[in-house]
């Protein structure tokens, strides 16, 4: 959710105020997407350790140990790739929608760019995010195993590797995937056509 909020703010600011630098922003996004998750994790852990050595202040825990769990750094390591992916999707969607007739009409009658973005483009952008978020979810689940291992965090995926019985696997997979299944099916079944971009 934090990644979603950050990506909306960044993409909106980029489209509204940084149009002249959009090509540079897109190149930066492509470069950021090419960075492996393990590199991001290693750099952030090294940065925290460096700050600790210089200031004797541990801003976040770099790994879980016993009852002391590392929460913030794993969330950041998951959030960075998610934010980059969502920003790419949002910028692409906003630019595509900006060339459509209804946006041109809104501009012609004097509607402000901010109002067009919030009240007209946003619903189509949200629908495309929902469609593309399936890829994002699978990517994050793949990253979770690396993060659980590097941060010594006893998560769901490491639990599955430790206890490999069919019953445990079935229960864990059900707990993990059922919420996503319900969310996506509910959206595509019950979301208004206007939100899904099928009318209006």
mmCIF file of C-alpha atoms in Angstrom:
data_model
loop_
_atom_site.group_PDB
_atom_site.id
_atom_site.type_symbol
_atom_site.label_atom_id
_atom_site.label_comp_id
_atom_site.label_asym_id
_atom_site.label_seq_id
_atom_site.Cartn_x
_atom_site.Cartn_y
_atom_site.Cartn_z
ATOM 1 C CA UNK A 1 0.000 0.000 0.000
ATOM 2 C CA UNK A 2 2.910 2.333 0.732
ATOM 3 C CA UNK A 3 4.408 1.523 -2.671
ATOM 4 C CA UNK A 4 1.038 2.178 -4.297
ATOM 5 C CA UNK A 5 0.731 5.601 -2.627
ATOM 6 C CA UNK A 6 4.327 6.555 -3.429
ATOM 7 C CA UNK A 7 4.004 5.478 -7.069
ATOM 8 C CA UNK A 8 0.791 7.496 -7.520
ATOM 9 C CA UNK A 9 2.420 10.636 -6.114
ATOM 10 C CA UNK A 10 5.620 10.209 -8.146
ATOM 11 C CA UNK A 11 3.896 9.336 -11.434
ATOM 12 C CA UNK A 12 1.400 12.189 -11.062
ATOM 13 C CA UNK A 13 4.153 14.694 -10.270
ATOM 14 C CA UNK A 14 6.240 13.441 -13.197
ATOM 15 C CA UNK A 15 3.380 13.743 -15.686
ATOM 16 C CA UNK A 16 2.158 17.112 -14.412
ATOM 17 C CA UNK A 17 5.397 18.931 -13.657
ATOM 18 C CA UNK A 18 8.311 17.082 -15.286
ATOM 19 C CA UNK A 19 7.136 16.512 -18.858
ATOM 20 C CA UNK A 20 10.356 17.939 -20.282
ATOM 21 C CA UNK A 21 12.354 15.328 -18.369
ATOM 22 C CA UNK A 22 10.044 12.407 -19.066
ATOM 23 C CA UNK A 23 12.494 10.595 -21.344
ATOM 24 C CA UNK A 24 15.146 10.828 -18.625
ATOM 25 C CA UNK A 25 12.665 9.526 -16.024
ATOM 26 C CA UNK A 26 11.736 6.570 -18.247
ATOM 27 C CA UNK A 27 15.402 5.675 -18.717
ATOM 28 C CA UNK A 28 15.908 5.806 -14.968
ATOM 29 C CA UNK A 29 12.904 3.515 -14.439
ATOM 30 C CA UNK A 30 14.257 0.997 -16.963
ATOM 31 C CA UNK A 31 17.659 1.104 -15.273
ATOM 32 C CA UNK A 32 16.068 0.623 -11.836
ATOM 33 C CA UNK A 33 14.067 -2.370 -13.092
ATOM 34 C CA UNK A 34 17.286 -4.049 -14.211
ATOM 35 C CA UNK A 35 18.809 -3.927 -10.714
ATOM 36 C CA UNK A 36 18.578 -7.369 -9.031
ATOM 37 C CA UNK A 37 16.708 -7.604 -5.727
ATOM 38 C CA UNK A 38 19.740 -9.066 -3.984
ATOM 39 C CA UNK A 39 21.789 -6.001 -4.986
ATOM 40 C CA UNK A 40 19.201 -3.661 -3.448
ATOM 41 C CA UNK A 41 19.154 -5.728 -0.252
ATOM 42 C CA UNK A 42 22.942 -5.815 0.005
ATOM 43 C CA UNK A 43 23.353 -2.084 -0.608
ATOM 44 C CA UNK A 44 20.698 -1.138 1.955
ATOM 45 C CA UNK A 45 22.144 -3.466 4.587
ATOM 46 C CA UNK A 46 25.643 -2.098 3.933
ATOM 47 C CA UNK A 47 24.323 1.466 4.169
ATOM 48 C CA UNK A 48 22.665 0.802 7.534
ATOM 49 C CA UNK A 49 25.846 -0.824 8.856
ATOM 50 C CA UNK A 50 27.959 2.089 7.574
ATOM 51 C CA UNK A 51 25.696 4.643 9.292
ATOM 52 C CA UNK A 52 25.876 2.587 12.485
ATOM 53 C CA UNK A 53 29.678 2.527 12.390
ATOM 54 C CA UNK A 54 29.851 6.260 11.773
ATOM 55 C CA UNK A 55 27.200 7.425 14.259
ATOM 56 C CA UNK A 56 26.721 4.462 16.629
ATOM 57 C CA UNK A 57 22.990 4.685 15.800
ATOM 58 C CA UNK A 58 21.247 1.624 14.383
ATOM 59 C CA UNK A 59 18.387 3.176 12.391
ATOM 60 C CA UNK A 60 16.832 -0.208 11.518
ATOM 61 C CA UNK A 61 17.651 -3.844 12.236
ATOM 62 C CA UNK A 62 19.561 -5.469 9.384
ATOM 63 C CA UNK A 63 18.447 -9.005 10.283
ATOM 64 C CA UNK A 64 16.129 -10.896 12.593
ATOM 65 C CA UNK A 65 17.660 -12.532 15.645
ATOM 66 C CA UNK A 66 15.526 -14.499 18.083
ATOM 67 C CA UNK A 67 12.556 -12.425 19.182
ATOM 68 C CA UNK A 68 13.986 -9.278 17.589
ATOM 69 C CA UNK A 69 12.532 -9.173 14.101
ATOM 70 C CA UNK A 70 13.638 -6.976 11.237
ATOM 71 C CA UNK A 71 10.526 -5.382 9.708
ATOM 72 C CA UNK A 72 11.414 -2.024 8.189
ATOM 73 C CA UNK A 73 14.302 -3.009 5.924
ATOM 74 C CA UNK A 74 12.522 -6.040 4.381
ATOM 75 C CA UNK A 75 9.496 -3.834 3.673
ATOM 76 C CA UNK A 76 11.724 -1.261 1.976
ATOM 77 C CA UNK A 77 13.440 -3.972 -0.072
ATOM 78 C CA UNK A 78 10.047 -5.239 -1.241
ATOM 79 C CA UNK A 79 8.650 -1.755 -1.716
ATOM 80 C CA UNK A 80 11.357 -0.392 -4.016
ATOM 81 C CA UNK A 81 10.819 -2.864 -6.918
ATOM 82 C CA UNK A 82 7.044 -2.627 -6.453
ATOM 83 C CA UNK A 83 7.133 1.175 -6.612
ATOM 84 C CA UNK A 84 9.326 1.180 -9.720
ATOM 85 C CA UNK A 85 7.002 -1.257 -11.499
ATOM 86 C CA UNK A 86 3.864 0.678 -10.535
ATOM 87 C CA UNK A 87 5.389 4.003 -11.589
ATOM 88 C CA UNK A 88 6.207 2.534 -15.007
ATOM 89 C CA UNK A 89 2.645 1.250 -15.444
ATOM 90 C CA UNK A 90 1.090 4.511 -14.241
ATOM 91 C CA UNK A 91 3.186 6.770 -16.465
ATOM 92 C CA UNK A 92 2.515 4.574 -19.498
ATOM 93 C CA UNK A 93 -1.230 4.502 -18.769
ATOM 94 C CA UNK A 94 -1.488 8.240 -18.119
ATOM 95 C CA UNK A 95 0.336 9.020 -21.367
ATOM 96 C CA UNK A 96 -1.878 6.629 -23.349
ATOM 97 C CA UNK A 97 -5.061 8.031 -21.834
ATOM 98 C CA UNK A 98 -3.821 11.581 -22.378
ATOM 99 C CA UNK A 99 -3.988 11.057 -26.150
ATOM 100 C CA UNK A 100 -7.608 9.911 -26.186
ATOM 101 C CA UNK A 101 -10.534 11.997 -27.372
ATOM 102 C CA UNK A 102 -12.198 12.504 -23.993
ATOM 103 C CA UNK A 103 -9.010 14.059 -22.599
ATOM 104 C CA UNK A 104 -8.663 16.332 -25.607
ATOM 105 C CA UNK A 105 -12.279 17.396 -25.126
ATOM 106 C CA UNK A 106 -11.698 18.094 -21.443
ATOM 107 C CA UNK A 107 -8.667 20.218 -22.314
ATOM 108 C CA UNK A 108 -10.652 22.089 -24.979
ATOM 109 C CA UNK A 109 -13.323 23.165 -22.501
ATOM 110 C CA UNK A 110 -10.685 24.424 -20.083
ATOM 111 C CA UNK A 111 -10.473 21.599 -17.556
ATOM 112 C CA UNK A 112 -7.259 21.782 -15.542
ATOM 113 C CA UNK A 113 -4.641 19.005 -15.984
ATOM 114 C CA UNK A 114 -4.943 18.065 -12.301
ATOM 115 C CA UNK A 115 -8.723 17.661 -12.566
ATOM 116 C CA UNK A 116 -8.379 15.615 -15.764
ATOM 117 C CA UNK A 117 -5.870 13.353 -14.056
ATOM 118 C CA UNK A 118 -7.929 12.843 -10.890
ATOM 119 C CA UNK A 119 -11.449 12.566 -12.274
ATOM 120 C CA UNK A 120 -10.954 11.159 -15.778
ATOM 121 C CA UNK A 121 -7.662 9.305 -16.212
ATOM 122 C CA UNK A 122 -7.434 7.818 -12.719
ATOM 123 C CA UNK A 123 -10.179 5.211 -13.157
ATOM 124 C CA UNK A 124 -8.578 3.752 -16.284
ATOM 125 C CA UNK A 125 -5.165 3.846 -14.619
ATOM 126 C CA UNK A 126 -6.561 1.962 -11.623
ATOM 127 C CA UNK A 127 -8.043 -0.709 -13.874
ATOM 128 C CA UNK A 128 -4.734 -1.272 -15.657
ATOM 129 C CA UNK A 129 -2.932 -1.451 -12.327
ATOM 130 C CA UNK A 130 -5.341 -4.168 -11.202
ATOM 131 C CA UNK A 131 -4.637 -6.134 -14.376
ATOM 132 C CA UNK A 132 -0.856 -5.731 -14.164
ATOM 133 C CA UNK A 133 -0.694 -6.191 -10.403
ATOM 134 C CA UNK A 134 -0.933 -9.972 -10.889
ATOM 135 C CA UNK A 135 2.546 -9.892 -12.402
ATOM 136 C CA UNK A 136 3.702 -7.692 -9.536
ATOM 137 C CA UNK A 137 2.312 -10.092 -6.912
ATOM 138 C CA UNK A 138 4.140 -13.066 -8.454
ATOM 139 C CA UNK A 139 7.345 -11.032 -8.621
ATOM 140 C CA UNK A 140 7.067 -10.010 -4.968
ATOM 141 C CA UNK A 141 6.412 -13.585 -3.885
ATOM 142 C CA UNK A 142 9.578 -14.647 -5.693
ATOM 143 C CA UNK A 143 11.511 -11.881 -3.933
ATOM 144 C CA UNK A 144 10.044 -12.872 -0.565
ATOM 145 C CA UNK A 145 12.087 -16.072 -0.418
ATOM 146 C CA UNK A 146 15.334 -14.155 -0.951
ATOM 147 C CA UNK A 147 14.356 -11.565 1.637
ATOM 148 C CA UNK A 148 13.362 -14.186 4.208
ATOM 149 C CA UNK A 149 16.723 -15.917 3.760
ATOM 150 C CA UNK A 150 18.937 -12.810 3.778
ATOM 151 C CA UNK A 151 17.168 -11.157 6.729
ATOM 152 C CA UNK A 152 16.840 -14.452 8.626
ATOM 153 C CA UNK A 153 13.102 -13.823 8.748
ATOM 154 C CA UNK A 154 10.873 -16.865 9.479
ATOM 155 C CA UNK A 155 8.265 -16.230 6.809
ATOM 156 C CA UNK A 156 5.732 -18.339 4.934
ATOM 157 C CA UNK A 157 8.012 -19.425 2.095
ATOM 158 C CA UNK A 158 10.909 -20.468 4.312
ATOM 159 C CA UNK A 159 8.355 -22.345 6.436
ATOM 160 C CA UNK A 160 7.255 -24.259 3.346
ATOM 161 C CA UNK A 161 10.838 -25.250 2.580
ATOM 162 C CA UNK A 162 11.359 -26.431 6.147
ATOM 163 C CA UNK A 163 8.149 -28.466 6.487
ATOM 164 C CA UNK A 164 7.562 -30.205 3.171
ATOM 165 C CA UNK A 165 4.521 -32.322 4.006
ATOM 166 C CA UNK A 166 1.575 -32.162 1.558
ATOM 167 C CA UNK A 167 -0.822 -31.010 4.291
ATOM 168 C CA UNK A 168 1.362 -28.078 5.291
ATOM 169 C CA UNK A 169 1.929 -27.132 1.648
ATOM 170 C CA UNK A 170 -1.812 -27.194 0.884
ATOM 171 C CA UNK A 171 -2.697 -25.106 3.935
ATOM 172 C CA UNK A 172 0.071 -22.562 3.342
ATOM 173 C CA UNK A 173 -0.734 -22.140 -0.343
ATOM 174 C CA UNK A 174 -4.424 -21.727 0.478
ATOM 175 C CA UNK A 175 -3.689 -19.063 3.102
ATOM 176 C CA UNK A 176 -1.290 -17.295 0.752
ATOM 177 C CA UNK A 177 -3.282 -17.289 -2.487
ATOM 178 C CA UNK A 178 -6.919 -17.308 -1.386
ATOM 179 C CA UNK A 179 -6.981 -13.602 -0.400
ATOM 180 C CA UNK A 180 -5.580 -12.577 -3.791
ATOM 181 C CA UNK A 181 -8.045 -14.824 -5.590
ATOM 182 C CA UNK A 182 -10.970 -13.294 -3.692
ATOM 183 C CA UNK A 183 -9.761 -9.734 -4.296
ATOM 184 C CA UNK A 184 -9.276 -10.178 -8.050
ATOM 185 C CA UNK A 185 -12.474 -12.133 -8.610
ATOM 186 C CA UNK A 186 -14.480 -9.617 -6.589
ATOM 187 C CA UNK A 187 -13.031 -6.737 -8.554
ATOM 188 C CA UNK A 188 -13.649 -8.203 -12.007
ATOM 189 C CA UNK A 189 -17.138 -9.425 -11.063
ATOM 190 C CA UNK A 190 -18.483 -6.519 -9.045
ATOM 191 C CA UNK A 191 -16.502 -3.407 -9.973
ATOM 192 C CA UNK A 192 -18.678 -0.960 -11.939
ATOM 193 C CA UNK A 193 -18.137 -0.924 -15.690
ATOM 194 C CA UNK A 194 -17.229 2.753 -15.415
ATOM 195 C CA UNK A 195 -14.239 1.920 -13.199
ATOM 196 C CA UNK A 196 -13.204 -0.921 -15.514
ATOM 197 C CA UNK A 197 -13.279 1.480 -18.438
ATOM 198 C CA UNK A 198 -15.997 -0.406 -20.289
ATOM 199 C CA UNK A 199 -18.469 2.465 -20.296
ATOM 200 C CA UNK A 200 -18.299 6.222 -20.107
#
